[in-house]
Tab-separated table of C-alpha atoms in Angstrom:
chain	number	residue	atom	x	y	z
A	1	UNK	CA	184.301	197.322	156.959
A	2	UNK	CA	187.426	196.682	154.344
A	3	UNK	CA	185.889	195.113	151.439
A	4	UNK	CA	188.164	193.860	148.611
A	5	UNK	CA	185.665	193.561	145.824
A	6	UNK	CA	186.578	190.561	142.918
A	7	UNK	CA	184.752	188.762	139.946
A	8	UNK	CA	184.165	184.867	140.912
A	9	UNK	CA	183.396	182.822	137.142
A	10	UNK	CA	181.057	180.698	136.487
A	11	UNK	CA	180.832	178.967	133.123
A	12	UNK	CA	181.955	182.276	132.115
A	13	UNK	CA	179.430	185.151	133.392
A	14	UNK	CA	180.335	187.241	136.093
A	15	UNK	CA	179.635	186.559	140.075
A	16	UNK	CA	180.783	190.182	141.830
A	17	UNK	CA	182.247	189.301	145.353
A	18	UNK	CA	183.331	191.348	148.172
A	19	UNK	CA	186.094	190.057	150.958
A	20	UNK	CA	185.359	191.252	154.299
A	21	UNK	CA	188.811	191.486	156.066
A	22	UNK	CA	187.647	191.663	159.294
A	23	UNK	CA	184.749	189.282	159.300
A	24	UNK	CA	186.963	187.227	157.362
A	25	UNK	CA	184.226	185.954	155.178
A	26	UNK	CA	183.414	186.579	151.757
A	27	UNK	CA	180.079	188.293	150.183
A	28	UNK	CA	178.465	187.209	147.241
A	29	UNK	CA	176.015	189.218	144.679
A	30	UNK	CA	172.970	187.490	144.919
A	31	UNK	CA	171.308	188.563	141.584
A	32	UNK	CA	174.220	187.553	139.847
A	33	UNK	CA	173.870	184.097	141.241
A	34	UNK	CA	170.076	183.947	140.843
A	35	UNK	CA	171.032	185.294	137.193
A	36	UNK	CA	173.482	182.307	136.343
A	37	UNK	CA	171.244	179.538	137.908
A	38	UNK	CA	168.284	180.411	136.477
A	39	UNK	CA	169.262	182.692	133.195
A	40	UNK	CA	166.939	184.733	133.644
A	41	UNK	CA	166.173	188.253	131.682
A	42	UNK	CA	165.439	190.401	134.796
A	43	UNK	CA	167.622	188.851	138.046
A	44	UNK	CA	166.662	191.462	140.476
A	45	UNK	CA	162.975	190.774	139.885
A	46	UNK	CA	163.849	187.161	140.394
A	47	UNK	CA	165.330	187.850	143.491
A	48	UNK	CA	162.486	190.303	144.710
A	49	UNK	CA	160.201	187.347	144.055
A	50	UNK	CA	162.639	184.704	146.103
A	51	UNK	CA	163.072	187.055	149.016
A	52	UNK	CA	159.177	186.993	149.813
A	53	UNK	CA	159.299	182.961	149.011
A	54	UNK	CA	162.086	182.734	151.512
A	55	UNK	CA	159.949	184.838	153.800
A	56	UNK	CA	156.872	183.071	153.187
A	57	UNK	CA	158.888	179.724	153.438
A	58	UNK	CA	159.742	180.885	157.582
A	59	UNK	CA	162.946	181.801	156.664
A	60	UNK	CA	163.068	185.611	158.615
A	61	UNK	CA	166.091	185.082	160.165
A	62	UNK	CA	167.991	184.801	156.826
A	63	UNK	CA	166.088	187.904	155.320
A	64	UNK	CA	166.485	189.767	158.138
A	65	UNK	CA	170.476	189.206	157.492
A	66	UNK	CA	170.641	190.293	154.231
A	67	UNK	CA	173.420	193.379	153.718
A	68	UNK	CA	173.985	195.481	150.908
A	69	UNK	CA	177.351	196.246	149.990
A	70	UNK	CA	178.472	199.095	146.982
A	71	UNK	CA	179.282	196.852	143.997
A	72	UNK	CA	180.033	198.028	140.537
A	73	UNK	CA	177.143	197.479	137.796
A	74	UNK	CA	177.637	197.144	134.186
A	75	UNK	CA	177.538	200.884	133.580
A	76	UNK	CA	180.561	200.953	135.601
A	77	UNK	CA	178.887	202.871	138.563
A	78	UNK	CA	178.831	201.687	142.259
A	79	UNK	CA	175.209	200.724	143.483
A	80	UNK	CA	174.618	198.981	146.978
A	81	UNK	CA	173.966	195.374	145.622
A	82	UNK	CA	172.525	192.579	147.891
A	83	UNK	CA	174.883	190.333	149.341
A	84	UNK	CA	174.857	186.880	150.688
A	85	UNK	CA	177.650	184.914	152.715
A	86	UNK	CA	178.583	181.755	151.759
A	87	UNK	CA	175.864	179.927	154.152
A	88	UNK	CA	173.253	182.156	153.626
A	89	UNK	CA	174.050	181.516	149.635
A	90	UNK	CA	174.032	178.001	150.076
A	91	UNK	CA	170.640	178.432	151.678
A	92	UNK	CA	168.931	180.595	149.233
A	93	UNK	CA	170.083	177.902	146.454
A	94	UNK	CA	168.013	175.496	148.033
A	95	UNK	CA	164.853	177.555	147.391
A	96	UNK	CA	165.985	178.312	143.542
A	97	UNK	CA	163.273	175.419	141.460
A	98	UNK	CA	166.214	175.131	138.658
A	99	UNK	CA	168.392	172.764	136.689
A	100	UNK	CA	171.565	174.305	137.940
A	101	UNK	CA	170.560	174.083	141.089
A	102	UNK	CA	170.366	171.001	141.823
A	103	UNK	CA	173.269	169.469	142.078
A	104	UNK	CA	173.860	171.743	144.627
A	105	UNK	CA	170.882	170.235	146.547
A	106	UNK	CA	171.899	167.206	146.394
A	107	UNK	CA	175.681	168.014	147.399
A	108	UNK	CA	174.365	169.687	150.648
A	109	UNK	CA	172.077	166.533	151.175
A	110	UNK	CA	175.103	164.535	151.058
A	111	UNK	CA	177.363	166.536	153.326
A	112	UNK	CA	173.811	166.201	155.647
A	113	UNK	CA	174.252	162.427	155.888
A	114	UNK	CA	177.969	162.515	156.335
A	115	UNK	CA	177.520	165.103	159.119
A	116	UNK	CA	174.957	162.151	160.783
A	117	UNK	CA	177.299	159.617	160.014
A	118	UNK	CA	180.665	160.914	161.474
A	119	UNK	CA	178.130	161.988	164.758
A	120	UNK	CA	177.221	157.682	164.801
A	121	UNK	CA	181.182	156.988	164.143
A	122	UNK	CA	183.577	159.821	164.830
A	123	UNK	CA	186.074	157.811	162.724
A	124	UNK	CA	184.587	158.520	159.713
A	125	UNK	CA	185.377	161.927	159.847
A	126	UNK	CA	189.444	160.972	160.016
A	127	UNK	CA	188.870	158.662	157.458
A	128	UNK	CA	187.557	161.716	154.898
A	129	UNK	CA	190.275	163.834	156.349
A	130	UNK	CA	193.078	162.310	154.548
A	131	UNK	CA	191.162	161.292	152.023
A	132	UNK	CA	190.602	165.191	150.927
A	133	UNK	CA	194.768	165.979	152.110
A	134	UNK	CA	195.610	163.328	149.934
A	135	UNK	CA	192.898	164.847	146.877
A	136	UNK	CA	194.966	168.270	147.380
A	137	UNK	CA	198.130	166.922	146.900
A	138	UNK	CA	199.566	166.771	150.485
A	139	UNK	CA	202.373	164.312	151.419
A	140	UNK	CA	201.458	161.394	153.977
A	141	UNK	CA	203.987	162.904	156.108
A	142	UNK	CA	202.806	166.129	156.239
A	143	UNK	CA	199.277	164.526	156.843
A	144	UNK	CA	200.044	162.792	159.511
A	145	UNK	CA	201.724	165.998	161.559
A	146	UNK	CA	198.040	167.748	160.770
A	147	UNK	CA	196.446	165.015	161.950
A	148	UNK	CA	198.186	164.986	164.865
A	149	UNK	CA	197.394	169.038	165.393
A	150	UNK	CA	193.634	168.545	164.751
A	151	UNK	CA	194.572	166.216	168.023
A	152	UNK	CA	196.185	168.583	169.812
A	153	UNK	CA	194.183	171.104	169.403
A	154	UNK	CA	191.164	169.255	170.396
A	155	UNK	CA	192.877	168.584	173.739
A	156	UNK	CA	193.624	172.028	174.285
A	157	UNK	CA	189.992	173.392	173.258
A	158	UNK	CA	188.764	170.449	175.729
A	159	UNK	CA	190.497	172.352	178.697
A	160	UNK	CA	189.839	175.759	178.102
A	161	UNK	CA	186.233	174.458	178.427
A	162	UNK	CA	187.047	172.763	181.972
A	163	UNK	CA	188.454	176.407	182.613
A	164	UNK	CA	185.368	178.214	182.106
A	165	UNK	CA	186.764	179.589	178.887
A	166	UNK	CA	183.699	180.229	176.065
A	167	UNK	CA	183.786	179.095	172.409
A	168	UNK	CA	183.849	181.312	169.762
A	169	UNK	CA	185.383	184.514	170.574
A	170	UNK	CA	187.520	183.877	173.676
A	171	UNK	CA	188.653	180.704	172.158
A	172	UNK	CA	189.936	182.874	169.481
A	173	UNK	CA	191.654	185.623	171.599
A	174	UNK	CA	194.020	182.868	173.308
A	175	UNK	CA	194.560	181.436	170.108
A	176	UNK	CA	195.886	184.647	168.778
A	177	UNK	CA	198.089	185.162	172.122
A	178	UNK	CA	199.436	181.508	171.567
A	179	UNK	CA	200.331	182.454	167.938
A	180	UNK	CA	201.879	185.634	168.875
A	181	UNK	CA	204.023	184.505	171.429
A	182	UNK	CA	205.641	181.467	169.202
A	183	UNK	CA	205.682	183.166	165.918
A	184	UNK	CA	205.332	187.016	166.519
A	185	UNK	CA	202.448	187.783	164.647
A	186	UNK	CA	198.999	187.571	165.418
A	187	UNK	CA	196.815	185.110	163.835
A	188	UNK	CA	195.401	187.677	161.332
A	189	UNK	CA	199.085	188.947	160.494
A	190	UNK	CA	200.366	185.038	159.393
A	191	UNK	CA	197.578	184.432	157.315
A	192	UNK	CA	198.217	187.708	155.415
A	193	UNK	CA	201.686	186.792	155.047
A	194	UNK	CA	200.555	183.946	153.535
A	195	UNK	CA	198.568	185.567	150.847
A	196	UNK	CA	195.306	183.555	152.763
A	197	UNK	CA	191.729	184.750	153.216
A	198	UNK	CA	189.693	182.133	154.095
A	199	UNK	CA	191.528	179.179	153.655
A	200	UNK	CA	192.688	177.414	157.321
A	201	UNK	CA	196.078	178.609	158.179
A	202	UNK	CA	197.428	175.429	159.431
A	203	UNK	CA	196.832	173.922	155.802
A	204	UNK	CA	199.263	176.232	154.605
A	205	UNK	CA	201.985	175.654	157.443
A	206	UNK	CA	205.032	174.056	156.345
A	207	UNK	CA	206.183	170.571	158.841
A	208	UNK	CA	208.375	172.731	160.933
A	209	UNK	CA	205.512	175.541	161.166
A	210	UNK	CA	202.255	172.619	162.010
A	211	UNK	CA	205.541	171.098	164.686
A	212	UNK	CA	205.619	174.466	166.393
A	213	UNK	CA	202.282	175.488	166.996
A	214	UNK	CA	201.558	171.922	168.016
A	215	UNK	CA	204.387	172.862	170.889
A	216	UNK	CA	202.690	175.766	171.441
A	217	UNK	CA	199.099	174.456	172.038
A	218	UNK	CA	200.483	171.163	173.581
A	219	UNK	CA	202.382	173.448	176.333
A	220	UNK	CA	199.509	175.110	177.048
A	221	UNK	CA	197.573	172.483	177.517
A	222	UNK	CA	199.971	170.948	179.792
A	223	UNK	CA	200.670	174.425	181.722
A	224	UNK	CA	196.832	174.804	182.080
A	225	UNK	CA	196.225	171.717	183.796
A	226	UNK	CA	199.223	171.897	186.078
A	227	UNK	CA	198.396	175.657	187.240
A	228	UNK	CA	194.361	175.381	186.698
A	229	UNK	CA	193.904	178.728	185.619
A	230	UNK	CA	189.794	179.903	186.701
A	231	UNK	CA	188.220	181.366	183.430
A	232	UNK	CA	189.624	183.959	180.535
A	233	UNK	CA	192.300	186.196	182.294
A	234	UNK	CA	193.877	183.749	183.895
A	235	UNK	CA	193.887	180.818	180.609
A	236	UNK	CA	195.179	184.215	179.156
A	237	UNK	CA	198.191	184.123	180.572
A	238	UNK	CA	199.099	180.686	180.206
A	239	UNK	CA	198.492	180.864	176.987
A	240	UNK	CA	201.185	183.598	176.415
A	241	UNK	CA	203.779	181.656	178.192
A	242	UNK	CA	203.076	178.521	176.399
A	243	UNK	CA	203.465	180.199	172.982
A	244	UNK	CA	206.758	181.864	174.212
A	245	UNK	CA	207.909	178.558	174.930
A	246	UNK	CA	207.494	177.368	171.578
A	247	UNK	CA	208.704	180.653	170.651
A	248	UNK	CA	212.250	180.367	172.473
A	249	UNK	CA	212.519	176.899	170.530
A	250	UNK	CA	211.561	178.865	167.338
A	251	UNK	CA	214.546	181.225	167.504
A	252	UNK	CA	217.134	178.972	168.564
A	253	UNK	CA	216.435	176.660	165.365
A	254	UNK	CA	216.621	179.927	163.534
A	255	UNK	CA	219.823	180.884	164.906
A	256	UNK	CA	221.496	177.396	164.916
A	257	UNK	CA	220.165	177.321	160.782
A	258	UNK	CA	220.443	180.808	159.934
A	259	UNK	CA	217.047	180.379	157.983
A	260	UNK	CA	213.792	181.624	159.173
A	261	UNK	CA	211.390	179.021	159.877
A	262	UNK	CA	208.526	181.341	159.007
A	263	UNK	CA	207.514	182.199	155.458
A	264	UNK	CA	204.877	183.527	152.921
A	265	UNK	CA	204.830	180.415	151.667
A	266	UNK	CA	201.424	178.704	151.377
A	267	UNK	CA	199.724	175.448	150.056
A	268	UNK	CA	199.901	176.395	146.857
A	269	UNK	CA	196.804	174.955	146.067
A	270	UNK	CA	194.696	178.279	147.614
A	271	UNK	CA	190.703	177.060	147.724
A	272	UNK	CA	188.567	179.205	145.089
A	273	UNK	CA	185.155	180.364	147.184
A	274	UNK	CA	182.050	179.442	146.259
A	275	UNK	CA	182.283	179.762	143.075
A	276	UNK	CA	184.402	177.374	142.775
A	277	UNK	CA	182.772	175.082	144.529
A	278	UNK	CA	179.616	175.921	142.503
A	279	UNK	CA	182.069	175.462	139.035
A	280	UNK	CA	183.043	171.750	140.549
A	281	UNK	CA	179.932	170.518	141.124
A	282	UNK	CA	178.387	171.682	138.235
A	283	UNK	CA	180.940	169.815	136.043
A	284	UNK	CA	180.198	166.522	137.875
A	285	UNK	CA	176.775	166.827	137.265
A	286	UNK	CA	176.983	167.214	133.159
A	287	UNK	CA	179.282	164.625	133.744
A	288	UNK	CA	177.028	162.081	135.661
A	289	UNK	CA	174.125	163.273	133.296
């Protein structure tokens, strides 16, 4: 496990985090959050107390997931430190009875009833797509191509399922062959280029980058329902020769510009983890109050 350990702020105390590079998700000290939230003297007796609530409350399968990760302590010694992922933080907010918490309630009601809403009217979900591209400072232009990908990628997800291909982990092993073959890195490889952890990698694409992998995905999707590959090994393949396709269009642009299409370049505008999102919605709610 490769664990990059940083400090997350939140109206200035200290949130120790851990970035799991192979999980690619980030881990979260859960007395420090139960310490900020509730500011109380003794966190880890707080959280003691919580973990049997959340036990008591049916919630096994979340205590039962619980990890402890080495994290340094004031004293400046490592000490294996409970750790929550983002979802499983989110989660043990909800059973927090505090002031600070709150708003956090009520921000995960809300993104309940826009879930239910956008499953009534699909559209919806479009709608607050641009609407948040256009809150990070995107161009319309550049929106429109990511639109457009979320499109085509949809298309080619929809026949990998008619090919008896499974969500989740074989979806991502042809995604990484399709990336390899067009931009000659693996999926994993790009996004550290890019200087990205979590953050989506085809948010931080340039137009010519989002173009390309469109190619990619949109040739495989073609080449899969010409050939009708039957399950994994054979989607496999056609995935690798409808990257390289993209890929051969890749390095003649190169060669015609002399520039490599390629970069570390990212959005710019790199997403802050939870604690971010925890700093944001506290500030609207002293705002609102």
């Amino acid at each position: 496990m490769s664990e990059y350990p940083e400090i997350q702020l939140f109206e200035n105390k200290k949130i120790r985090t851990a970035w799991n590079d192979e999980q690619e998700e980030w881990y979260f000290s859960i007395v420090d959050v139960c310490e900020v939230l509730t500011g109380t003297e003794n966190p880890r007796r707080y959280w003691s107390d919580l973990k049997r609530k959340l036990k008591a409350e049916g919630a096994v399968e979340l205590y039962e997931k619980i990890v402890q990760l080495k994290m340094k302590s004031a004293d400046g010694k490592q000490y294996k430190t409970d750790v929550a992922t983002t979802e499983q933080l989110l989660r043990i907010i909800q059973s927090i009875p505090s002031q600070k918490a709150e708003p956090f309630k009520r921000w995960l009601a809300q993104i309940g009833r826009e879930r239910i809403e956008e499953t009534i009217d699909p559209e919806l979900s479009i709608d607050r797509a641009l609407e948040t591209y256009l809150k990070k400072g995107y161009s319309r232009e550049w929106i429109n191509q990511r639109l457009q990908a979320i499109h085509v990628r949809k298309e080619l997800t929809d026949e990998w399922q008619n090919r008896g291909v499974q969500p989740g982990f074989e979806y991502a092993i042809l995604t990484d062959e399709i990336t390899r073959a067009w931009s000659g890195m693996s999926t994993k490889q790009y996004k550290r280029l890019k200087g990205l952890k979590k953050e989506n990698l085809r948010d931080n694409m340039s137009t010519l980058e989002l173009v390309l992998n469109m190619l990619a995905e949109a040739t495989t999707t073609e080449l899969s329902k010409v050939h009708k590959p039957d399950g994994f090994d054979e989607s496999c393949e056609i995935a690798k020769r409808g990257g390289t396709y993209a890929g051969e269009t890749r390095k003649a642009i190169e060669a015609d510009t002399g520039r490599p299409i390629i970069t570390s370049q990212n959005a710019a505008q790199l997403n802050e983890v939870v604690a971010g999102i925890i700093e944001g919605v506290a500030v609207t709610y002293r705002e609102n109050e």
